[in-house]
Amino acid sequence: MGWAISQRIRSASWLAVLFVCFAGVSASGARAESPAVYMQRVQNELMYAQRQGGISAYANVLRRHMDVPNIGLTALGPHARTLPKADRPAYYNGMINFIAKYAATQGPKYIVTSAVVTGQGPGDAGGTNVDSHITLSDGSGYDIRWLVMKTKEGYKVRDAQVVGFWMTTFLDDLFQNYITENGNNPRALVLALSR
């Protein structure tokens, strides 16, 4: 059973990491839609990126929708204060490319045929939980809960929960462990992400 849960998390993780990192849809049209409608639109864009394949297809979607500052700085944990503001654009760009590379590599293994919003309700931190059901080409499926935040420009996706685990926790652990293993220097992470 542990293996099945681990496999399910792994199969869902690439898509969830992408969804976790969506931010700031443009002001046009976003204000009139609900969080559920917004999330359905974002899921459709991701499925299109998966069909296109390649890093740039995913990176383009991420750049349009990613809550870069919130997720990026949170992922650094206590190291965020030691990353110079001048290095943040390179860090944010590296984070986008890192996630896009991961999605481009893992996406073909887990073809999504359907991503359907099934409901929405109150979420943490003043956000809205949007629930979705994902169906893969092999017929298997899983549920994801997105934490969507309202902004002046529209909405941003702050996090995604897959099989009971919030995905930003994985990103936080990954980035903070890398920094710790490299002399507590966040610039080491910026350099690694830029490769």
Coordinates of N, CA and C in Angstrom, one line a residue, residues 8-9 33 36 45 47 49 55 76 78 80 83-84 86 95 98 117 121 134 141 145 155 159 168 170 177:
R8 N 1.4 7.0 -6.6 CA 0.4 8.0 -6.9 C 0.9 9.4 -6.7
I9 N 1.6 9.6 -5.6 CA 2.2 11.0 -5.4 C 3.1 11.3 -6.5
E33 N -14.3 36.2 -13.3 CA -14.4 34.8 -13.2 C -14.2 34.4 -11.7
A36 N -13.0 28.9 -9.3 CA -13.2 27.6 -10.0 C -13.0 27.8 -11.5
E45 N -4.8 25.3 -20.0 CA -3.6 25.8 -20.5 C -2.5 24.8 -20.3
M47 N -2.8 21.5 -19.8 CA -2.9 20.3 -20.7 C -2.5 20.6 -22.1
A49 N -0.1 22.8 -22.9 CA 1.4 22.8 -22.8 C 1.9 21.3 -22.8
I55 N 10.2 22.3 -22.7 CA 10.4 23.2 -21.6 C 9.7 24.5 -21.8
L76 N 12.5 29.5 0.1 CA 13.8 29.8 0.7 C 13.8 29.7 2.2
P78 N 14.2 30.5 5.9 CA 15.0 31.5 6.6 C 16.1 32.1 5.8
A80 N 15.7 33.4 2.8 CA 15.1 34.4 2.0 C 15.7 35.8 2.3
L83 N 19.1 36.4 0.7 CA 19.3 36.5 -0.8 C 19.1 38.0 -1.2
P84 N 20.1 38.6 -1.8 CA 20.0 40.0 -2.1 C 18.9 40.2 -3.1
A86 N 18.8 42.1 -5.6 CA 19.3 42.1 -6.9 C 19.3 40.7 -7.5
M95 N 13.8 29.3 -10.9 CA 12.7 28.4 -10.3 C 11.7 28.0 -11.4
F98 N 13.4 25.5 -13.7 CA 13.5 24.2 -13.0 C 12.2 23.4 -13.0
V117 N -12.7 20.7 -12.7 CA -13.0 21.3 -11.4 C -14.3 20.7 -10.9
G121 N -14.5 26.0 -2.1 CA -15.0 26.4 -0.8 C -13.9 27.2 -0.1
I134 N -8.3 14.8 -11.7 CA -7.4 14.6 -12.8 C -7.5 13.1 -13.3
G141 N -7.0 8.0 -11.9 CA -7.3 9.4 -11.6 C -7.0 9.7 -10.1
R145 N -6.5 19.4 -4.6 CA -7.1 20.6 -4.0 C -6.1 21.8 -4.2
Y155 N -6.4 36.2 -9.8 CA -6.2 35.1 -8.9 C -4.8 34.6 -9.0
D159 N -1.0 27.0 -3.7 CA -0.5 25.7 -3.3 C -1.4 24.6 -3.9
T168 N 3.9 22.7 -1.9 CA 4.9 23.7 -1.6 C 5.9 23.2 -0.6
F170 N 7.2 20.2 -0.4 CA 8.3 19.5 -1.2 C 9.3 20.5 -1.7
N177 N 17.1 22.5 1.8 CA 18.1 21.5 2.0 C 19.3 21.7 1.1

